[in-house]
């Protein structure tokens, strides 16, 4: 038996047979579930505490299913087992299930029975729910609707700059595409210090992204993000002066997993219903000195693609991925980014319009001398003595920088 909180999560490896999920509450007259969550498939009809029979259609190739039966009270005691087993067995019951034959068209089915019991004044109450699981759905295919918007560090005020859309720059600092097995996006940010040496800071980053895009899009089997960065760093096209930060990510379509490689202080955040699900962490040698990729022949002290942080995160339909240079993250807090993203979703904005919202906010803050930006907070921590910070002394304002933002909205189609 397993005492649980309000939400009870049971991992079940599907099998032919009968599974029993019993949820009993002590001293409560409430023999029913308030919710029944499923990790995959479509439950019909929609769950209702008083409705007791359901059908769950799952993808053909699915081998593991997560059920989340939620009894009314936190005092519920839940036990899981098949009818052949002791019903008080450990809740993590594993029952093997063979894959459907590729020859026959018959569907493998499984009957789940969820029994809810409550006891009041030594009298027990019981309600039974049945869920017939059918292999009826094709596999989900994950992709992203992607939009890009950027604004360069130009002009002396908010109105002094010039807007640009990524599509206008044939060899821009970003790329987006829809692939047969994954959707891939990436961004690179050239280190501005090279300008003092007469080198265009954008040339290396543009070349790096062009090669990375070809690796992820042009290969017969799309490569992982870290491999794309590795190939791009050593390619002939990137043996030019310059260094840059870079973030590349894709979606493993069949597993609905976001995979990312991040080097430096560009990065990404995944939002779900306006709340942050995961994000990359900036890599810094020291304050304002991020990790940088460069040609090892020209700049042997630069970082390598192997130094990149790697991330793997499950994603869902409707999740929003924000991939951007540090021009966004230095001038807009993560919480504010989430609020702007959700605002755009509620207003039915497309990804480009949401990206534009974020860029405009970052650009305004970069010129605002009184803005309490992430950059100002970091500067305060770096240069203001602690005793002064305790007394309220701090730095205000934003950081003027090029700003490129890519927004991807996760979509789940079916093969």
Coordinates of C-alpha atoms in Angstrom, one line a residue:
X1 CA 0.0 0.0 0.0
X2 CA 1.1 3.5 -0.6
X3 CA -0.1 6.6 1.2
X4 CA -0.3 9.5 -1.2
X5 CA -1.0 13.2 -1.5
X6 CA -4.1 14.5 -3.3
X7 CA -2.6 13.5 -6.7
X8 CA -1.7 9.8 -7.1
X9 CA 0.5 8.9 -10.0
X10 CA 0.9 5.3 -11.1
X11 CA 3.2 4.2 -13.9
X12 CA 1.7 1.1 -15.7
X13 CA 3.5 -0.8 -18.4
X14 CA 0.5 -2.0 -20.5
X15 CA -0.3 -5.7 -20.6
X16 CA -3.1 -8.0 -21.7
X17 CA -4.9 -8.7 -18.5
X18 CA -6.8 -6.9 -15.8
X19 CA -5.4 -4.2 -13.6
X20 CA -7.1 -3.0 -10.4
X21 CA -6.5 0.4 -8.9
X22 CA -8.2 0.8 -5.5
X23 CA -8.4 4.1 -3.8
X24 CA -9.9 4.0 -0.3
X25 CA -10.5 6.9 2.0
X26 CA -10.7 6.6 5.8
X27 CA -13.5 8.1 7.7
X28 CA -14.8 10.0 4.7
X29 CA -18.1 9.5 2.9
X30 CA -16.6 10.1 -0.6
X31 CA -16.3 7.0 -2.6
X32 CA -15.4 8.6 -5.9
X33 CA -12.6 10.2 -7.9
X34 CA -12.5 13.9 -8.7
X35 CA -10.2 13.5 -11.7
X36 CA -8.5 10.8 -13.8
X37 CA -5.5 12.0 -15.7
X38 CA -3.8 10.0 -18.4
X39 CA -0.3 10.7 -19.9
X40 CA -1.1 9.5 -23.4
X41 CA -4.2 9.0 -25.6
X42 CA -7.7 10.3 -25.7
X43 CA -10.2 9.4 -22.9
X44 CA -13.8 9.3 -24.0
X45 CA -16.2 10.5 -22.8
X46 CA -14.6 13.3 -20.8
X47 CA -14.1 12.3 -17.2
X48 CA -16.9 13.0 -14.7
X49 CA -17.0 11.7 -11.1
X50 CA -20.4 10.2 -11.7
X51 CA -19.7 8.5 -15.0
X52 CA -18.1 5.0 -14.6
X53 CA -17.3 3.6 -18.0
X54 CA -14.6 5.0 -20.4
X55 CA -12.6 4.1 -23.4
X56 CA -9.0 5.2 -23.7
X57 CA -7.4 5.2 -27.2
X58 CA -3.7 5.1 -27.2
X59 CA -0.9 5.2 -29.9
X60 CA -0.1 2.0 -31.6
X61 CA 3.5 1.8 -30.4
X62 CA 3.0 3.0 -26.8
X63 CA 4.4 0.6 -24.1
X64 CA 4.0 2.7 -20.9
X65 CA 1.0 4.7 -19.7
X66 CA 0.7 7.0 -16.7
X67 CA -2.6 7.1 -14.8
X68 CA -3.4 9.8 -12.2
X69 CA -6.5 8.8 -10.3
X70 CA -7.4 11.6 -7.8
X71 CA -9.7 10.7 -4.9
X72 CA -11.5 13.4 -3.2
X73 CA -9.5 13.5 0.0
X74 CA -5.8 13.5 0.7
X75 CA -6.3 10.7 3.3
X76 CA -6.8 8.3 0.4
X77 CA -4.9 5.0 0.5
X78 CA -4.2 3.6 -3.0
X79 CA -3.1 0.0 -3.8
X80 CA -2.5 -1.3 -7.3
X81 CA -2.3 -4.8 -8.6
X82 CA -3.8 -7.2 -11.2
X83 CA -6.6 -9.5 -10.2
X84 CA -4.2 -12.4 -10.0
X85 CA -1.9 -10.5 -7.6
X86 CA -2.3 -9.4 -4.0
X87 CA -4.2 -6.1 -4.3
X88 CA -2.1 -4.7 -1.5
X89 CA 1.1 -5.1 -3.7
X90 CA 3.4 -2.2 -4.3
X91 CA 1.9 0.5 -6.5
X92 CA 4.7 0.3 -9.1
X93 CA 3.4 -2.9 -10.7
X94 CA 5.0 -3.8 -14.0
X95 CA 3.1 -6.1 -16.4
X96 CA 4.7 -6.8 -19.7
X97 CA 2.8 -6.3 -22.9
X98 CA 3.8 -7.5 -26.4
X99 CA 3.7 -5.1 -29.2
X100 CA 0.8 -5.4 -31.7
X101 CA 1.7 -7.7 -34.6
X102 CA 2.5 -5.9 -37.9
X103 CA 0.7 -8.6 -39.8
X104 CA -2.7 -8.7 -38.2
X105 CA -5.0 -5.7 -38.0
X106 CA -6.6 -6.7 -34.6
X107 CA -6.2 -4.3 -31.8
X108 CA -4.8 -5.3 -28.4
X109 CA -7.1 -4.2 -25.6
X110 CA -6.8 -4.0 -21.9
X111 CA -9.4 -3.5 -19.2
X112 CA -8.6 -1.3 -16.3
X113 CA -10.7 -1.2 -13.2
X114 CA -10.5 1.6 -10.6
X115 CA -12.2 0.9 -7.3
X116 CA -12.7 3.7 -4.8
X117 CA -13.7 2.8 -1.3
X118 CA -14.6 4.9 1.7
X119 CA -15.5 4.0 5.2
X120 CA -17.9 5.8 7.6
X121 CA -19.1 4.5 10.9
X122 CA -17.7 1.1 10.1
X123 CA -19.7 1.0 6.9
X124 CA -17.8 0.8 3.6
X125 CA -18.8 2.5 0.4
X126 CA -17.5 1.6 -3.0
X127 CA -17.6 2.9 -6.6
X128 CA -16.0 1.2 -9.6
X129 CA -14.7 2.9 -12.7
X130 CA -13.8 0.9 -15.8
X131 CA -11.4 2.0 -18.6
X132 CA -11.0 0.0 -21.7
X133 CA -7.7 0.8 -23.3
X134 CA -7.5 0.3 -27.1
X135 CA -4.5 0.7 -29.4
X136 CA -6.3 2.9 -31.9
X137 CA -4.3 6.1 -32.4
X138 CA -1.3 6.6 -34.6
X139 CA 1.9 7.9 -33.1
X140 CA 2.1 11.6 -32.2
X141 CA 4.4 13.8 -34.2
X142 CA 5.9 16.8 -32.5
X143 CA 6.9 20.0 -34.3
X144 CA 6.9 23.7 -33.8
X145 CA 5.3 26.7 -35.4
X146 CA 8.2 29.0 -35.4
X147 CA 8.5 32.8 -35.7
X148 CA 11.5 35.1 -35.5
X149 CA 11.9 38.8 -34.7
X150 CA 15.0 40.8 -34.0
X151 CA 16.2 44.3 -33.5
X152 CA 19.8 45.6 -33.8
X153 CA 21.6 47.8 -31.4
X154 CA 21.3 51.0 -33.4
X155 CA 20.1 54.6 -32.9
X156 CA 20.1 56.9 -29.8
X157 CA 16.6 56.1 -28.6
X158 CA 13.7 53.8 -28.8
X159 CA 12.6 55.2 -32.2
X160 CA 16.1 55.5 -33.5
X161 CA 16.6 51.8 -34.4
X162 CA 15.5 49.9 -37.4
X163 CA 13.3 46.8 -37.2
X164 CA 14.3 43.7 -39.2
X165 CA 12.7 40.3 -39.7
X166 CA 14.9 37.3 -40.0
X167 CA 13.5 36.4 -43.4
X168 CA 15.0 39.5 -44.9
X169 CA 18.6 38.4 -44.0
X170 CA 19.4 35.4 -46.2
X171 CA 22.3 34.4 -43.9
X172 CA 21.0 35.6 -40.5
X173 CA 21.9 34.8 -36.9
X174 CA 19.1 32.3 -36.7
X175 CA 17.3 29.6 -38.7
X176 CA 14.1 27.7 -38.5
X177 CA 12.7 24.7 -40.3
X178 CA 10.3 21.8 -40.2
X179 CA 12.0 18.4 -40.6
X180 CA 10.6 14.9 -41.3
X181 CA 11.5 13.8 -37.8
X182 CA 12.2 17.0 -35.8
X183 CA 11.8 20.7 -35.8
X184 CA 15.1 22.5 -35.2
X185 CA 15.9 26.1 -34.3
X186 CA 19.1 27.9 -33.3
X187 CA 20.6 31.3 -32.6
X188 CA 24.1 32.6 -32.3
X189 CA 25.3 35.9 -31.0
X190 CA 28.7 37.3 -32.2
X191 CA 31.0 38.8 -29.5
X192 CA 31.1 42.6 -30.1
X193 CA 34.7 43.0 -28.9
X194 CA 36.0 41.8 -32.3
X195 CA 34.8 45.0 -33.9
X196 CA 37.7 46.8 -32.2
X197 CA 40.1 44.6 -34.2
X198 CA 38.4 45.4 -37.5
X199 CA 36.4 42.1 -37.6
X200 CA 32.7 41.9 -38.2
X201 CA 31.4 40.2 -35.1
X202 CA 28.4 38.8 -37.0
X203 CA 30.4 37.0 -39.7
X204 CA 31.5 34.0 -37.6
X205 CA 28.1 33.6 -36.0
X206 CA 26.3 33.7 -39.3
X207 CA 28.6 31.0 -40.8
X208 CA 28.3 28.8 -37.7
X209 CA 24.5 28.9 -37.9
X210 CA 24.5 28.2 -41.6
X211 CA 26.6 25.1 -41.2
X212 CA 24.6 23.9 -38.1
X213 CA 21.4 24.4 -40.1
X214 CA 22.7 22.3 -43.0
X215 CA 23.8 19.6 -40.5
X216 CA 20.4 19.4 -38.9
X217 CA 18.3 19.9 -42.0
X218 CA 20.3 18.5 -44.9
X219 CA 21.5 15.2 -43.3
X220 CA 19.7 12.0 -44.2
X221 CA 19.3 11.3 -40.5
X222 CA 19.1 14.6 -38.5
X223 CA 21.9 14.9 -36.0
X224 CA 21.5 15.9 -32.4
X225 CA 22.1 19.6 -31.4
X226 CA 25.5 19.0 -29.8
X227 CA 26.7 17.1 -32.9
X228 CA 25.5 20.0 -35.1
X229 CA 27.5 22.5 -33.1
X230 CA 30.6 20.3 -33.2
X231 CA 30.5 19.8 -36.9
X232 CA 29.8 23.6 -37.4
X233 CA 32.8 24.6 -35.3
X234 CA 35.2 22.5 -37.3
X235 CA 33.8 23.1 -40.8
X236 CA 35.8 24.9 -43.4
X237 CA 33.3 27.7 -43.6
X238 CA 33.8 28.7 -39.9
X239 CA 37.6 29.0 -40.1
X240 CA 37.3 32.8 -39.9
X241 CA 38.1 35.3 -37.2
X242 CA 35.4 35.8 -34.5
X243 CA 33.7 34.1 -31.7
X244 CA 30.0 33.7 -30.6
X245 CA 27.6 32.2 -28.1
X246 CA 25.2 29.6 -29.6
X247 CA 22.1 27.7 -28.7
X248 CA 20.6 24.9 -30.9
X249 CA 17.6 22.8 -30.1
X250 CA 15.2 20.4 -31.7
X251 CA 12.2 18.2 -30.9
X252 CA 12.4 14.5 -31.1
X253 CA 9.1 14.1 -32.8
X254 CA 8.1 10.6 -31.8
X255 CA 9.1 10.9 -28.2
X256 CA 8.0 14.6 -27.9
X257 CA 11.3 15.5 -26.3
X258 CA 13.0 18.8 -26.6
X259 CA 16.8 18.4 -26.9
X260 CA 19.1 21.4 -26.6
X261 CA 22.8 22.3 -26.6
X262 CA 23.7 25.7 -25.1
X263 CA 27.1 27.4 -25.0
X264 CA 27.3 30.9 -23.5
X265 CA 24.6 33.3 -22.4
X266 CA 22.1 32.9 -25.2
X267 CA 19.5 30.4 -24.2
X268 CA 15.9 29.2 -24.1
X269 CA 12.9 28.9 -21.8
X270 CA 9.9 26.6 -22.2
X271 CA 6.6 27.9 -20.9
X272 CA 3.4 26.0 -20.3
X273 CA 0.2 28.1 -19.6
X274 CA 2.5 31.0 -18.9
X275 CA 4.5 29.2 -16.3
X276 CA 8.2 28.3 -16.7
X277 CA 8.8 24.6 -17.3
X278 CA 12.5 24.6 -17.9
X279 CA 15.3 26.9 -19.0
X280 CA 19.0 26.8 -19.9
X281 CA 21.6 28.3 -17.6
X282 CA 24.1 30.9 -18.8
X283 CA 27.7 29.8 -19.0
X284 CA 30.1 32.4 -17.9
X285 CA 33.9 32.4 -17.3
X286 CA 33.3 35.5 -15.2
X287 CA 30.8 38.4 -15.1
X288 CA 30.0 39.6 -18.6
X289 CA 32.4 37.0 -20.2
X290 CA 30.4 34.2 -21.6
X291 CA 31.7 30.9 -23.0
X292 CA 32.4 31.4 -26.7
X293 CA 32.8 29.2 -29.8
X294 CA 35.5 30.1 -32.3
X295 CA 37.9 28.6 -34.8
X296 CA 40.4 26.7 -32.7
X297 CA 43.1 27.4 -35.4
X298 CA 42.6 31.1 -35.2
X299 CA 41.4 31.4 -31.5
X300 CA 42.8 28.4 -29.7
X301 CA 41.6 29.6 -26.3
X302 CA 37.9 29.6 -27.3
X303 CA 35.6 27.0 -26.0
X304 CA 34.6 23.9 -27.9
X305 CA 31.2 22.4 -28.7
X306 CA 31.9 19.7 -26.0
X307 CA 31.7 22.5 -23.4
X308 CA 28.0 23.1 -24.2
X309 CA 25.4 22.2 -21.6
X310 CA 22.9 19.6 -22.8
X311 CA 19.2 19.4 -21.9
X312 CA 16.4 17.0 -22.6
X313 CA 12.8 18.0 -21.6
X314 CA 9.4 16.4 -22.4
X315 CA 7.1 18.9 -24.1
X316 CA 3.4 19.0 -24.8
X317 CA 1.0 20.4 -27.3
X318 CA 0.8 24.1 -26.8
X319 CA 4.1 24.6 -24.9
X320 CA 5.9 27.7 -26.0
X321 CA 9.7 27.7 -26.6
X322 CA 11.4 31.1 -26.4
X323 CA 15.0 31.0 -27.8
X324 CA 16.9 34.2 -27.7
X325 CA 20.2 36.1 -27.4
X326 CA 21.2 37.7 -24.1
X327 CA 19.8 40.9 -25.4
X328 CA 16.4 39.6 -24.2
X329 CA 17.4 37.9 -21.0
X330 CA 19.5 40.9 -19.8
X331 CA 16.6 43.3 -20.2
X332 CA 13.5 41.3 -19.4
X333 CA 13.0 39.0 -16.4
X334 CA 11.9 35.4 -17.0
X335 CA 8.7 36.0 -15.2
X336 CA 7.9 39.0 -17.4
X337 CA 8.7 37.0 -20.5
X338 CA 6.2 34.3 -19.4
X339 CA 3.5 37.0 -18.9
X340 CA 4.1 38.5 -22.3
X341 CA 4.1 35.0 -23.9
X342 CA 0.8 34.2 -22.3
X343 CA -0.7 37.5 -23.2
X344 CA 0.2 36.8 -26.8
X345 CA -1.4 33.4 -26.7
X346 CA -4.6 34.7 -25.2
X347 CA -4.7 37.3 -28.0
X348 CA -4.3 34.6 -30.6
X349 CA -0.9 36.1 -31.8
X350 CA 1.2 34.0 -34.1
X351 CA 4.8 33.2 -33.1
X352 CA 6.3 36.2 -35.0
X353 CA 3.9 38.6 -33.2
X354 CA 4.8 37.0 -29.8
X355 CA 8.5 37.4 -30.6
X356 CA 7.9 41.0 -31.5
X357 CA 6.3 41.6 -28.1
X358 CA 9.4 40.3 -26.4
X359 CA 11.8 42.2 -28.6
X360 CA 10.0 45.5 -28.1
X361 CA 9.9 45.1 -24.3
X362 CA 13.7 44.3 -24.2
X363 CA 14.5 47.2 -26.6
X364 CA 12.6 49.7 -24.5
X365 CA 14.2 48.5 -21.3
X366 CA 17.6 48.7 -22.8
X367 CA 17.2 52.5 -23.0
X368 CA 15.3 52.9 -19.7
X369 CA 17.7 54.5 -17.1
X370 CA 15.4 53.6 -14.2
X371 CA 14.4 50.0 -15.3
X372 CA 15.1 47.3 -12.7
X373 CA 16.4 44.8 -15.3
X374 CA 18.3 41.5 -14.8
X375 CA 21.4 43.2 -16.1
X376 CA 21.1 45.9 -13.5
X377 CA 20.7 43.4 -10.7
X378 CA 23.7 41.4 -11.9
X379 CA 25.8 44.6 -12.2
X380 CA 24.7 45.7 -8.7
X381 CA 25.9 42.3 -7.3
X382 CA 29.1 42.6 -9.1
X383 CA 30.3 46.2 -8.4
X384 CA 28.3 47.5 -5.4
X385 CA 29.7 46.4 -2.0
X386 CA 27.4 44.2 0.0
X387 CA 26.9 46.7 2.8
X388 CA 25.7 49.3 0.3
X389 CA 23.3 46.8 -1.2
X390 CA 21.9 46.1 2.2
X391 CA 21.2 49.8 2.5
X392 CA 19.4 49.8 -0.8
X393 CA 22.1 51.1 -3.1
X394 CA 21.9 49.6 -6.5
X395 CA 22.3 50.1 -10.3
X396 CA 19.3 50.7 -12.6
X397 CA 18.9 50.6 -16.3
X398 CA 19.2 48.1 -19.2
X399 CA 21.9 46.9 -21.5
X400 CA 22.0 48.0 -25.1
X401 CA 22.5 45.0 -27.3
X402 CA 21.3 43.3 -30.5
X403 CA 18.2 41.3 -29.7
X404 CA 17.0 38.3 -31.6
X405 CA 14.1 36.2 -30.4
X406 CA 12.6 33.0 -31.8
X407 CA 9.3 31.7 -30.6
X408 CA 8.2 28.1 -31.2
X409 CA 4.7 26.8 -30.3
X410 CA 4.7 23.0 -30.0
X411 CA 2.2 21.2 -32.1
X412 CA 1.3 17.5 -31.9
X413 CA 0.0 15.9 -35.1
X414 CA -0.3 12.2 -35.9
X415 CA 1.4 10.0 -38.4

